[in-house]
Amino acid sequence: MSNSVLKKAVLSFLLLVLPAALSGIGLPGSAGTAGSGRAEASSPQAAQEAPLRFGVLYLLSPKELYERWTPFAEYLSRKAGRKVDLVVPRNFDHLVELARSGQLDLLFVNPYVYILLKKEIGIEAVAAQVAYGNTFAPSHLIVRKDSGIKTLDDLRGKKIAFVSHLASSGYVVPRAYLMSQGIDVDREMKVVFTKNLPGTLLSVLNREVDVAGMCGVNYANLSRRINTEGVEILRTTEVSPRLPLVVRKGMDRALVAKIKTAAIGLKTDPEAGPTLKALDFDGFDPITDAEYDGIRKLARQTGLPH
């Protein structure tokens, strides 16, 4: 057979066979094709079964946060019938960023972050942390015993530490208290944000700052791990609601009800002992949005976003 005849035979074969073969092949990830990963992921059933992403407030080291919250995520998975994946953010701002971009379904946040995200993206509080038998907590102003600081007037011109500009009992409340006493924190003091709770307390102990504003519950918890004999509470300010457990806007109401029931039932569930031990607080109680109006008022009165 001549070369020209052979080429014509091969070409005819390809023209007959390739269209039929290609008709059963889809581009990788193209919608509607058999075996397409994207088509499977976008199906209603797959979306319904996707794990819930649970972001927690950055209060401790990532290792400590995983140890504290993984048992609770697993507990919610069992009670709600939906897998819950724990998400530990890099810091306060990262948690807010994840929530704003729709990457979280559940959050454990402080009251100030809650009111900001409630206004921006419509999150819903379903329960509030109970610590030391209460859903409310005071804020403390902490100084070294040998600092010579005895009155609020002694704080003028001094350096003060807060954990974050997004902290509630660790920034909004003590800042508002000082301003109510005639001390303009932003103008009369030098403000330092430590970005983690242990660092806030240690900054006073190590004489890096003169005073720190801290949540009373967090101070009590840290005092069990850090020797606080060298510091004292200069003032205790008004209380604020405890940290809420929240869900994203638009979550299925039946699923919200399961999550709320599971969280509130944690205190009385005989099987929840290991979970409560890991959390290191008493559990959760019901909460309403109106109970956070006090934080909104303080933020508004002191010129903070609200």
Coordinates of C-alpha atoms in Angstrom, one line a residue:
M1 CA 0.0 0.0 0.0
S2 CA 1.4 3.4 -1.0
N3 CA 2.0 6.1 1.6
S4 CA -0.7 8.3 0.2
V5 CA -3.3 5.5 0.4
L6 CA -2.2 4.7 4.0
K7 CA -2.5 8.4 5.1
K8 CA -6.1 8.6 3.7
A9 CA -7.1 5.4 5.5
V10 CA -5.8 6.7 8.9
L11 CA -7.5 10.0 8.4
S12 CA -10.8 8.4 7.6
F13 CA -10.5 6.2 10.7
L14 CA -9.8 9.2 12.9
L15 CA -12.7 11.2 11.5
L16 CA -15.1 8.3 12.2
V17 CA -13.8 7.3 15.7
L18 CA -12.7 10.5 17.5
P19 CA -16.1 12.3 17.6
A20 CA -17.7 9.3 19.2
A21 CA -14.9 9.0 21.7
L22 CA -14.8 12.7 22.6
S23 CA -18.6 12.9 23.1
G24 CA -18.1 10.9 26.4
I25 CA -15.3 13.1 27.7
G26 CA -15.8 16.3 29.7
L27 CA -13.3 18.9 30.6
P28 CA -12.0 18.6 34.1
G29 CA -14.4 20.3 36.5
S30 CA -16.9 21.2 33.8
A31 CA -20.5 21.4 35.0
G32 CA -22.8 18.6 34.2
T33 CA -20.2 16.0 33.1
A34 CA -20.1 12.5 34.6
G35 CA -17.6 12.2 37.4
S36 CA -17.0 15.9 37.5
G37 CA -15.7 17.0 41.0
R38 CA -17.3 20.4 40.8
A39 CA -20.7 19.0 39.7
E40 CA -20.7 16.7 42.7
A41 CA -19.6 19.4 45.2
S42 CA -22.3 21.8 43.9
S43 CA -25.1 19.4 44.3
P44 CA -27.7 20.3 46.9
Q45 CA -27.2 17.0 48.8
A46 CA -23.4 17.5 49.0
A47 CA -23.8 21.1 50.1
Q48 CA -26.3 20.0 52.8
E49 CA -23.8 17.5 54.1
A50 CA -20.8 19.8 54.0
P51 CA -19.1 20.2 57.4
L52 CA -19.9 23.2 59.5
R53 CA -16.9 25.5 60.0
F54 CA -16.6 26.6 63.6
G55 CA -14.3 29.6 64.3
V56 CA -13.3 30.4 67.9
L57 CA -12.0 33.6 69.4
Y58 CA -8.2 33.9 69.5
L59 CA -7.7 34.0 73.3
L60 CA -5.0 31.3 73.8
S61 CA -2.2 29.7 71.7
P62 CA -3.4 27.6 68.7
K63 CA -2.4 24.4 70.5
E64 CA -4.4 25.4 73.6
L65 CA -7.4 26.4 71.5
Y66 CA -7.4 23.1 69.6
E67 CA -7.2 21.2 72.9
R68 CA -10.0 23.2 74.4
W69 CA -12.5 23.3 71.5
T70 CA -12.0 20.1 69.6
P71 CA -14.1 18.0 72.1
F72 CA -16.9 20.6 71.9
A73 CA -16.8 20.5 68.0
E74 CA -17.0 16.7 68.2
Y75 CA -19.9 17.0 70.7
L76 CA -21.8 19.3 68.4
S77 CA -21.2 16.9 65.5
R78 CA -22.9 14.1 67.4
K79 CA -25.8 16.1 68.8
A80 CA -26.5 18.1 65.6
G81 CA -25.9 15.2 63.2
R82 CA -23.6 17.3 61.1
K83 CA -19.8 17.2 61.1
V84 CA -18.2 20.3 62.7
D85 CA -14.7 21.4 61.7
L86 CA -12.8 23.6 64.1
V87 CA -11.1 26.7 62.7
V88 CA -8.5 28.5 64.8
P89 CA -7.7 32.0 63.4
R90 CA -4.4 33.7 63.5
N91 CA -5.8 36.6 65.7
F92 CA -8.9 38.6 66.4
D93 CA -8.9 40.4 63.0
H94 CA -8.4 37.1 61.1
L95 CA -11.6 35.6 62.8
V96 CA -13.6 38.7 61.7
E97 CA -12.2 38.5 58.2
L98 CA -13.2 34.8 57.9
A99 CA -16.7 35.6 59.2
R100 CA -17.2 38.6 56.8
S101 CA -16.1 36.5 53.8
G102 CA -18.7 33.8 54.6
Q103 CA -16.1 31.1 55.5
L104 CA -17.6 30.3 58.9
D105 CA -20.9 28.8 59.9
L106 CA -20.5 28.9 63.7
L107 CA -18.5 31.3 65.9
F108 CA -17.5 31.7 69.5
V109 CA -16.8 35.4 69.8
N110 CA -16.8 38.2 72.4
P111 CA -19.7 40.7 72.7
Y112 CA -18.0 43.5 70.8
V113 CA -17.1 41.3 67.8
Y114 CA -20.7 40.0 68.0
I115 CA -22.4 43.4 67.7
L116 CA -20.1 44.4 64.8
L117 CA -20.8 41.2 62.9
K118 CA -24.5 41.3 63.8
K119 CA -24.8 44.7 62.1
E120 CA -22.6 43.8 59.1
I121 CA -23.6 40.2 58.2
G122 CA -26.6 39.3 60.4
I123 CA -25.1 36.6 62.7
E124 CA -27.4 35.2 65.4
A125 CA -26.5 34.6 69.1
V126 CA -27.9 31.2 70.3
A127 CA -26.2 30.9 73.7
A128 CA -23.8 32.6 76.0
Q129 CA -20.8 31.2 77.9
V130 CA -21.3 30.6 81.6
A131 CA -18.2 31.0 83.7
Y132 CA -18.0 30.9 87.5
G133 CA -21.8 30.6 87.6
N134 CA -22.5 33.7 85.6
T135 CA -23.2 34.9 82.0
F136 CA -21.8 38.3 82.9
A137 CA -18.2 39.3 83.7
P138 CA -16.4 42.4 85.1
S139 CA -13.3 44.0 83.7
H140 CA -10.2 44.7 85.8
L141 CA -7.4 47.3 85.7
I142 CA -4.3 45.4 86.8
V143 CA -1.1 47.1 88.1
R144 CA 2.1 45.9 89.8
K145 CA 1.9 46.2 93.6
D146 CA 5.2 48.1 93.6
S147 CA 4.2 50.5 90.8
G148 CA 3.2 53.3 93.0
I149 CA -0.1 53.6 91.2
K150 CA -2.9 53.9 93.7
T151 CA -5.5 56.1 92.1
L152 CA -6.9 56.6 88.6
D153 CA -5.2 60.0 88.3
D154 CA -1.9 58.2 88.7
L155 CA -2.6 56.5 85.3
R156 CA -2.3 59.8 83.3
G157 CA 0.7 59.6 81.0
K158 CA 1.2 55.9 81.7
K159 CA 1.3 52.9 79.3
I160 CA -1.7 50.6 79.2
A161 CA -2.1 47.2 77.6
F162 CA -5.2 45.7 76.0
V163 CA -5.4 42.4 74.2
S164 CA -6.9 43.8 71.0
H165 CA -8.9 46.7 69.7
L166 CA -11.7 44.2 69.1
A167 CA -11.7 43.0 72.7
S168 CA -14.9 43.6 74.8
S169 CA -14.1 43.2 78.5
G170 CA -10.4 43.5 77.6
Y171 CA -10.7 46.9 75.7
V172 CA -14.2 48.4 75.1
V173 CA -15.4 48.2 78.8
P174 CA -12.2 49.3 80.6
R175 CA -11.5 52.0 78.1
A176 CA -15.1 53.3 78.5
Y177 CA -14.7 53.2 82.3
L178 CA -11.5 55.3 82.2
M179 CA -13.1 57.8 79.9
S180 CA -16.1 58.1 82.2
Q181 CA -13.7 58.9 85.0
G182 CA -12.2 61.8 83.0
I183 CA -9.2 60.0 81.6
D184 CA -8.9 60.2 77.8
V185 CA -7.2 56.9 77.1
D186 CA -6.3 57.8 73.5
R187 CA -4.7 61.2 74.3
E188 CA -3.4 60.8 77.9
M189 CA -2.1 57.3 77.8
K190 CA 0.0 55.2 75.5
V191 CA -2.0 52.2 74.3
V192 CA -0.4 48.8 73.5
F193 CA -2.2 45.8 72.0
T194 CA -0.6 42.6 73.0
K195 CA -2.6 40.3 70.7
N196 CA -2.9 37.5 73.3
L197 CA -4.2 37.2 76.9
P198 CA -1.1 35.8 78.6
G199 CA 0.9 38.5 77.0
T200 CA -1.4 41.2 78.4
L201 CA -0.9 40.0 82.0
L202 CA 2.8 39.3 81.5
S203 CA 3.4 42.8 80.1
V204 CA 2.4 44.2 83.6
L205 CA 4.4 41.6 85.5
N206 CA 7.5 42.3 83.3
R207 CA 7.2 46.1 83.7
E208 CA 6.6 46.5 79.9
V209 CA 3.5 48.5 80.7
D210 CA 2.1 50.2 83.8
V211 CA -1.4 48.9 83.7
A212 CA -3.6 46.4 81.8
G213 CA -7.3 46.2 81.1
M214 CA -8.5 42.6 81.3
C215 CA -11.7 40.6 81.4
G216 CA -12.2 39.4 85.0
V217 CA -12.8 35.8 83.9
N218 CA -9.7 35.7 81.8
Y219 CA -7.7 37.2 84.6
A220 CA -9.0 34.5 87.0
N221 CA -8.2 31.7 84.6
L222 CA -4.7 33.0 83.9
S223 CA -4.0 33.4 87.6
R224 CA -4.2 29.6 87.9
R225 CA -1.3 29.3 85.5
I226 CA 0.7 32.4 86.0
N227 CA 2.1 33.6 89.4
T228 CA 0.2 36.9 90.0
E229 CA 1.5 37.7 93.4
G230 CA 3.3 40.7 92.0
V231 CA 0.1 42.4 90.7
E232 CA -3.1 43.7 92.1
I233 CA -6.5 44.9 90.9
L234 CA -6.6 48.7 90.9
R235 CA -10.2 48.9 89.8
T236 CA -13.1 46.6 88.9
T237 CA -15.4 48.1 86.2
E238 CA -18.9 47.4 85.3
V239 CA -19.9 43.9 83.9
S240 CA -20.6 42.9 80.3
P241 CA -22.3 39.9 78.9
R242 CA -20.2 36.8 78.4
L243 CA -19.1 35.5 75.0
P244 CA -21.8 34.2 72.7
L245 CA -22.0 31.2 70.5
V246 CA -23.4 32.4 67.2
V247 CA -24.6 31.0 63.8
R248 CA -24.4 32.6 60.4
K249 CA -27.4 34.3 58.8
G250 CA -29.6 32.0 56.8
M251 CA -28.7 28.7 58.5
D252 CA -31.5 26.1 58.4
R253 CA -33.7 26.7 61.4
A254 CA -33.9 23.0 62.4
L255 CA -30.1 22.9 62.5
V256 CA -29.9 26.1 64.5
A257 CA -32.3 24.5 67.0
K258 CA -30.2 21.4 67.3
I259 CA -27.0 23.5 67.9
K260 CA -28.8 25.7 70.5
T261 CA -30.2 22.7 72.3
A262 CA -26.9 20.9 72.4
A263 CA -25.0 23.9 73.7
I264 CA -27.5 24.8 76.4
G265 CA -27.9 21.1 77.4
L266 CA -24.1 20.7 77.8
K267 CA -24.3 21.6 81.6
T268 CA -26.7 18.8 82.4
D269 CA -25.7 16.1 79.9
P270 CA -24.1 13.2 81.8
E271 CA -22.0 12.4 78.8
A272 CA -20.6 15.9 78.5
G273 CA -18.1 15.7 81.4
P274 CA -14.9 15.4 79.2
T275 CA -16.2 18.2 77.0
L276 CA -16.8 20.6 79.9
K277 CA -13.5 19.7 81.4
A278 CA -11.7 20.6 78.2
L279 CA -13.7 23.9 77.8
D280 CA -12.8 24.9 81.4
F281 CA -16.1 26.8 82.0
D282 CA -19.6 25.9 83.1
G283 CA -21.4 25.6 79.8
F284 CA -23.9 27.8 78.0
D285 CA -27.1 29.6 78.9
P286 CA -29.8 31.1 76.6
I287 CA -29.1 34.7 75.5
T288 CA -30.9 37.4 73.5
D289 CA -29.5 40.1 71.3
A290 CA -30.9 42.8 73.6
E291 CA -28.5 41.8 76.3
Y292 CA -25.7 43.2 74.2
D293 CA -27.2 46.6 74.0
G294 CA -24.9 47.8 76.8
I295 CA -21.8 47.1 74.7
R296 CA -23.4 49.0 71.8
K297 CA -24.0 51.9 74.1
L298 CA -20.5 52.0 75.5
A299 CA -19.0 51.8 72.0
R300 CA -21.3 54.6 70.7
Q301 CA -20.5 56.8 73.7
T302 CA -16.8 56.5 73.4
G303 CA -16.5 56.9 69.6
L304 CA -15.9 53.2 68.7
P305 CA -17.5 51.5 65.7
H306 CA -20.8 49.9 66.7

